[in-house]
Coordinates of N, CA, C and O in Angstrom, one line a residue:
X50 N -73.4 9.6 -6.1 CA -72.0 9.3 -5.8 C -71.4 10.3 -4.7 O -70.7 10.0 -3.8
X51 N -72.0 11.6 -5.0 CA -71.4 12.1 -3.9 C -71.7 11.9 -2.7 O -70.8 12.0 -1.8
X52 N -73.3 11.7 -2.4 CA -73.6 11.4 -0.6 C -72.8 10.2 -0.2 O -72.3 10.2 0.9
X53 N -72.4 8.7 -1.3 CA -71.5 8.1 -1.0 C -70.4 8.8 -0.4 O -70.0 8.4 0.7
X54 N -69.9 9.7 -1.0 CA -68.5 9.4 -0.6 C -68.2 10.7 0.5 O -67.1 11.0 0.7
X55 N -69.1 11.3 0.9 CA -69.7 11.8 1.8 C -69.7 11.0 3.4 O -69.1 11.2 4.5
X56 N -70.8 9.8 2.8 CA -70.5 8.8 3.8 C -68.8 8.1 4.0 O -68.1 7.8 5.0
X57 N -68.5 8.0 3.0 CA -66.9 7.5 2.9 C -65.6 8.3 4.3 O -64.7 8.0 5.1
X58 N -66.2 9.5 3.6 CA -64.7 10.9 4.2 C -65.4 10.3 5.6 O -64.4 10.1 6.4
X59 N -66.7 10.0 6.2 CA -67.2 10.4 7.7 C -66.8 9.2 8.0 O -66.4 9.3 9.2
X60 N -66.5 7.4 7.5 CA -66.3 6.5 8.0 C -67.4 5.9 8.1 O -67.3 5.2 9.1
X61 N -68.6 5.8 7.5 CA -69.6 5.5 7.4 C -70.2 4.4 6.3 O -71.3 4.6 5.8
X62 N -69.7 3.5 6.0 CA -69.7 2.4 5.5 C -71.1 1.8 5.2 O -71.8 1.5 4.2
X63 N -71.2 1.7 6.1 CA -73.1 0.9 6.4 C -74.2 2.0 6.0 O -75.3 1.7 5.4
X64 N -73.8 3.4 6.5 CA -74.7 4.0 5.3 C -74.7 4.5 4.0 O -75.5 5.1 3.3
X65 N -73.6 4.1 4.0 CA -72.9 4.5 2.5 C -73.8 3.2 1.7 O -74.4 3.3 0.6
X66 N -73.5 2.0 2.6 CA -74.2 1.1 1.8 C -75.9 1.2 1.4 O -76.6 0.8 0.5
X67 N -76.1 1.9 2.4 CA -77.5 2.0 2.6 C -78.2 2.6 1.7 O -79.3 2.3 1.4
X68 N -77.5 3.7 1.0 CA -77.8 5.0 0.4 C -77.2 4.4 -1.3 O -77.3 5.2 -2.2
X69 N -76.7 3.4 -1.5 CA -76.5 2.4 -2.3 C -77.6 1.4 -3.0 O -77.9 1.2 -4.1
X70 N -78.0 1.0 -1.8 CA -79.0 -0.1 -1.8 C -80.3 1.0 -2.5 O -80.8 0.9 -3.6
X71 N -80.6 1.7 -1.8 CA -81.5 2.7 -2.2 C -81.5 3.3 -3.4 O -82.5 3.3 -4.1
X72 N -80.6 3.7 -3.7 CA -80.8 4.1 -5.3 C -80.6 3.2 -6.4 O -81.0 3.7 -7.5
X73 N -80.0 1.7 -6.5 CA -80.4 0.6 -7.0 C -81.9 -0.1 -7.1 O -82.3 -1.0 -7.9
X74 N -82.7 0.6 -5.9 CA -84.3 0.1 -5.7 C -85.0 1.2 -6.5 O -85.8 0.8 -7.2
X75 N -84.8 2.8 -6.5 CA -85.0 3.4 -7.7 C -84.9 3.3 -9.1 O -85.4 4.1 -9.9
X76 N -84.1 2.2 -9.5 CA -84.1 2.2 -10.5 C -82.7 2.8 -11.0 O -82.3 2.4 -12.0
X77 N -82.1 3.5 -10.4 CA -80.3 4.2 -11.0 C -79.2 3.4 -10.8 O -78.8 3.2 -9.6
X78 N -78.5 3.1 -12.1 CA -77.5 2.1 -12.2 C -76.5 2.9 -12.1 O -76.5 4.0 -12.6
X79 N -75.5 2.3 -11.0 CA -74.2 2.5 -10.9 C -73.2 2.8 -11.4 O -72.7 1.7 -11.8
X80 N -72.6 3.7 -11.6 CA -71.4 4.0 -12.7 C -70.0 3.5 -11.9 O -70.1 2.8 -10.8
X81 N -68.8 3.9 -12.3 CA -67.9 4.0 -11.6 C -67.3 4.6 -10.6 O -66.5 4.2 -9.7
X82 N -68.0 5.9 -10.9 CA -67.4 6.6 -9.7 C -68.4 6.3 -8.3 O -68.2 6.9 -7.1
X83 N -69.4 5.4 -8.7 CA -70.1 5.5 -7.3 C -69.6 4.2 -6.7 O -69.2 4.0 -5.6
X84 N -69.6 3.2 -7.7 CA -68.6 1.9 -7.4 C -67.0 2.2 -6.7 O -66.4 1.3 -6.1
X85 N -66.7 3.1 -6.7 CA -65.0 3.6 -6.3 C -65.5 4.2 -4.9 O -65.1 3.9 -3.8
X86 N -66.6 5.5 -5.4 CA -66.7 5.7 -3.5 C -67.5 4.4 -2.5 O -67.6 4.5 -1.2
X87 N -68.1 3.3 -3.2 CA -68.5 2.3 -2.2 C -67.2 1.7 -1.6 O -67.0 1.4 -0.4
X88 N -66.5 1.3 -2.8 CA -65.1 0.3 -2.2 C -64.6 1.2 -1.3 O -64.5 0.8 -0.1
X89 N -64.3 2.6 -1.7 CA -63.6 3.1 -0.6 C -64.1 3.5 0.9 O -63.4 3.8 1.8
X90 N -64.9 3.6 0.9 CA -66.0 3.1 2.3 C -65.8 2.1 2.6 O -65.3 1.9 3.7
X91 N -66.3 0.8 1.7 CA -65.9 -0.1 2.5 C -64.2 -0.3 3.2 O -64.0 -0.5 4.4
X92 N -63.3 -0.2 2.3 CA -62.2 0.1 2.4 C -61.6 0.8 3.9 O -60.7 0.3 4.5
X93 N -62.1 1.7 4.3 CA -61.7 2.8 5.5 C -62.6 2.0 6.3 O -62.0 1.5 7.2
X94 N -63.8 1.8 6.4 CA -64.7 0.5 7.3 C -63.5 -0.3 7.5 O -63.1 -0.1 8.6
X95 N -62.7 -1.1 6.8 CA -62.2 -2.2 7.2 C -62.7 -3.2 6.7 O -62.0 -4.2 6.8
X96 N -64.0 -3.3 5.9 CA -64.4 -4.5 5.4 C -64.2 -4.6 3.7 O -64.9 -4.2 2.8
X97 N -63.0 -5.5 3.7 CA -62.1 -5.8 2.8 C -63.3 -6.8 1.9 O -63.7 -6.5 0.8
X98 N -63.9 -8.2 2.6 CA -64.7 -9.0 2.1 C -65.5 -8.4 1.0 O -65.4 -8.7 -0.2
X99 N -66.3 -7.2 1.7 CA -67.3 -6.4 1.0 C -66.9 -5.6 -0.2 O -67.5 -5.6 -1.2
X100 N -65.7 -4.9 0.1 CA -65.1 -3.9 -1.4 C -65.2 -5.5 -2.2 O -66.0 -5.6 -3.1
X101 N -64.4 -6.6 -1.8 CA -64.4 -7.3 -3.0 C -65.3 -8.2 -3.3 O -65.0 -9.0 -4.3
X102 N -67.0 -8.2 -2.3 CA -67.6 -8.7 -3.5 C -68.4 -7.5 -4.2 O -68.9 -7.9 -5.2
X103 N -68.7 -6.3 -3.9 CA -68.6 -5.3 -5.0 C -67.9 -5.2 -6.4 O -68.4 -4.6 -7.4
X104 N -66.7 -5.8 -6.3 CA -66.0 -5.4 -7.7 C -66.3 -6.9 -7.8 O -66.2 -7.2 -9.0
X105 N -66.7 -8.0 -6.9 CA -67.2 -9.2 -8.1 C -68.3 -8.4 -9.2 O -68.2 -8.0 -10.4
X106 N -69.2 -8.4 -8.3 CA -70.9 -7.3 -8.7 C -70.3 -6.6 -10.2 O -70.4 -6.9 -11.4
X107 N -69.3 -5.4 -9.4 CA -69.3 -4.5 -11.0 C -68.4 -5.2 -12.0 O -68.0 -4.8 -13.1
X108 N -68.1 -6.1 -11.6 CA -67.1 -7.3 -13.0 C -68.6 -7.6 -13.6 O -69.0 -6.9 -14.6
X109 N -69.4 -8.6 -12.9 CA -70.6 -8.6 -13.8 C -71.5 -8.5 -14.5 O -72.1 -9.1 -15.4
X110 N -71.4 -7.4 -14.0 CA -72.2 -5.6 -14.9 C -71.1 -5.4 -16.1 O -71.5 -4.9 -17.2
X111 N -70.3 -5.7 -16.0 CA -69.4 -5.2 -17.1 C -68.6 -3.9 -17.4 O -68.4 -3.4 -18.5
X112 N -68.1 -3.2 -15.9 CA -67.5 -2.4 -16.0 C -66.3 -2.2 -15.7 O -65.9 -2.3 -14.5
X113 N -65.6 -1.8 -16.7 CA -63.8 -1.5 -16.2 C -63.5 -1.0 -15.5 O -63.8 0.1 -15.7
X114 N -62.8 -1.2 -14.2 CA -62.0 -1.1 -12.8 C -60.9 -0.2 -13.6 O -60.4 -0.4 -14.7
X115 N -60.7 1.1 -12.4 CA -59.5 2.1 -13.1 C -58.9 2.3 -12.1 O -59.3 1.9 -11.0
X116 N -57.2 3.2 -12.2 CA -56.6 3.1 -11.2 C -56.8 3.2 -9.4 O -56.0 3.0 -8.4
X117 N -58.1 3.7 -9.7 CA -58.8 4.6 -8.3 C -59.3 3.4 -8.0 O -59.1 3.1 -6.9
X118 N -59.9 2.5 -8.9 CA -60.9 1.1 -8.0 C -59.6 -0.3 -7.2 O -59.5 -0.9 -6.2
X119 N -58.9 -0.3 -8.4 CA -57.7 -1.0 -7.8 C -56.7 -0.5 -6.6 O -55.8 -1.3 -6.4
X120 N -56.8 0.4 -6.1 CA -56.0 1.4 -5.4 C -57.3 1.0 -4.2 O -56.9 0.2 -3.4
X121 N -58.1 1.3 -4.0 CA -58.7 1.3 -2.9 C -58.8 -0.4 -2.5 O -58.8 -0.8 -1.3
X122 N -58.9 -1.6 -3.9 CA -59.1 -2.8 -3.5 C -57.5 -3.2 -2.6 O -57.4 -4.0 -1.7
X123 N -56.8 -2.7 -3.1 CA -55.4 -3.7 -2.8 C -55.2 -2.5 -1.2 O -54.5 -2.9 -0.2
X124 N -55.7 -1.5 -1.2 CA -55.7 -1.2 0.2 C -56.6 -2.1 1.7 O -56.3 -2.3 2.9
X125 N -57.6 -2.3 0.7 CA -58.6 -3.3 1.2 C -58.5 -4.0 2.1 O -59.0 -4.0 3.2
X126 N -57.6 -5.1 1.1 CA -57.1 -6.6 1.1 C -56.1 -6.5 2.0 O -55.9 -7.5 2.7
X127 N -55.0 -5.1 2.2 CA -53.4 -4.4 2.8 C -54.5 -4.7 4.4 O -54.0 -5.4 5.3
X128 N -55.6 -4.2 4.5 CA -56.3 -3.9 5.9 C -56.5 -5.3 6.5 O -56.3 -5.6 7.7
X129 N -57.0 -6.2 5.6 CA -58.0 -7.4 5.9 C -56.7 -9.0 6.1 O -56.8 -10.2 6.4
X130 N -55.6 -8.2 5.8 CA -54.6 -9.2 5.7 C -54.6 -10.3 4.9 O -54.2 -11.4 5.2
X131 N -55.3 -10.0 3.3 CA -55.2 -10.5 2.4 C -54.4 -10.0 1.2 O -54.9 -9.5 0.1
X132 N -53.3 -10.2 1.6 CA -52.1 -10.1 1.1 C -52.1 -10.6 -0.5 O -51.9 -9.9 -1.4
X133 N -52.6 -12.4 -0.5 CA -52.4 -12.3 -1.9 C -53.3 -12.4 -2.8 O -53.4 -12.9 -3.9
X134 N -54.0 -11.7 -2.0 CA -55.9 -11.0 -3.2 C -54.9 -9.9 -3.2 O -55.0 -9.5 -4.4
X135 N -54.1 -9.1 -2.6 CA -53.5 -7.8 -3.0 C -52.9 -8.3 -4.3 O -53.3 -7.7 -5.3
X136 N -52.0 -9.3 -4.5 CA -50.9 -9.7 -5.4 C -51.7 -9.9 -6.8 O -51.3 -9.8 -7.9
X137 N -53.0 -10.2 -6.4 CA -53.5 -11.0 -7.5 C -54.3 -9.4 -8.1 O -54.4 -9.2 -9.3
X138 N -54.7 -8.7 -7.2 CA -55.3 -7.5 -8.0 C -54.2 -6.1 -8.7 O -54.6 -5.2 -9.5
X139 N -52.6 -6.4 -8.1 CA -52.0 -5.9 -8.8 C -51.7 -6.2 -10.1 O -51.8 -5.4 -11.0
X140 N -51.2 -7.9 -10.2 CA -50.8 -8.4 -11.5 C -52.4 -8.0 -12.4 O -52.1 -7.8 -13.6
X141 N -53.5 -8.0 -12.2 CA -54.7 -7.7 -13.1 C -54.3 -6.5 -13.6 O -54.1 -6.4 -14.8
X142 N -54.2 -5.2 -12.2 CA -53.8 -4.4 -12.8 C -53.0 -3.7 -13.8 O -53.3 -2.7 -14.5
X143 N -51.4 -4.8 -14.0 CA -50.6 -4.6 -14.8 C -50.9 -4.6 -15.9 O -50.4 -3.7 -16.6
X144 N -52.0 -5.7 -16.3 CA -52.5 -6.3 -17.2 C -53.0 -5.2 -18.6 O -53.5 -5.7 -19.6

């Protein structure tokens, strides 16, 4: 998680993914906090698509989205001019 988010602070998205992909081919499953520094990479990338199909992925897997994963998605969606995937991941959030 941390070389993620490593890659994240630098704007580096694509290798953040990279370095993602790679430790999923080792065999090490993804927690949350590594799921929160991908979105947020993708997020500061600009690629809004991607953070959300990641949180399709970690819906999935079966893991609960926390203030930090929703905060970077509805930033995402704020970048990508998907406004009401923002609307729709706040009301979840309420939830």
């Amino acid at each position: 998680s941390a070389l993620i988010t490593a890659c994240e602070k630098g704007g580096q998205w694509e290798k953040a993914m990279e370095i993602f992909d790679e430790l999923q081919q080792r065999g090490l499953k993804p927690n949350i906090t590594t799921y929160n520094a991908l979105i947020s990479a993708c997020e500061k990338g600009g690629q809004s698509a991607k953070a959300l199909e990641l949180f399709a992925e970690w819906q999935q897997r079966g893991l609960e989205p926390d203030i930090i994963t929703y905060s970077a998605l509805i930033s995402a969606c704020e970048k990508g001019g998907e406004w009401e995937k923002a609307l729709e991941l706040f009301d979840q959030l309420q939830q």
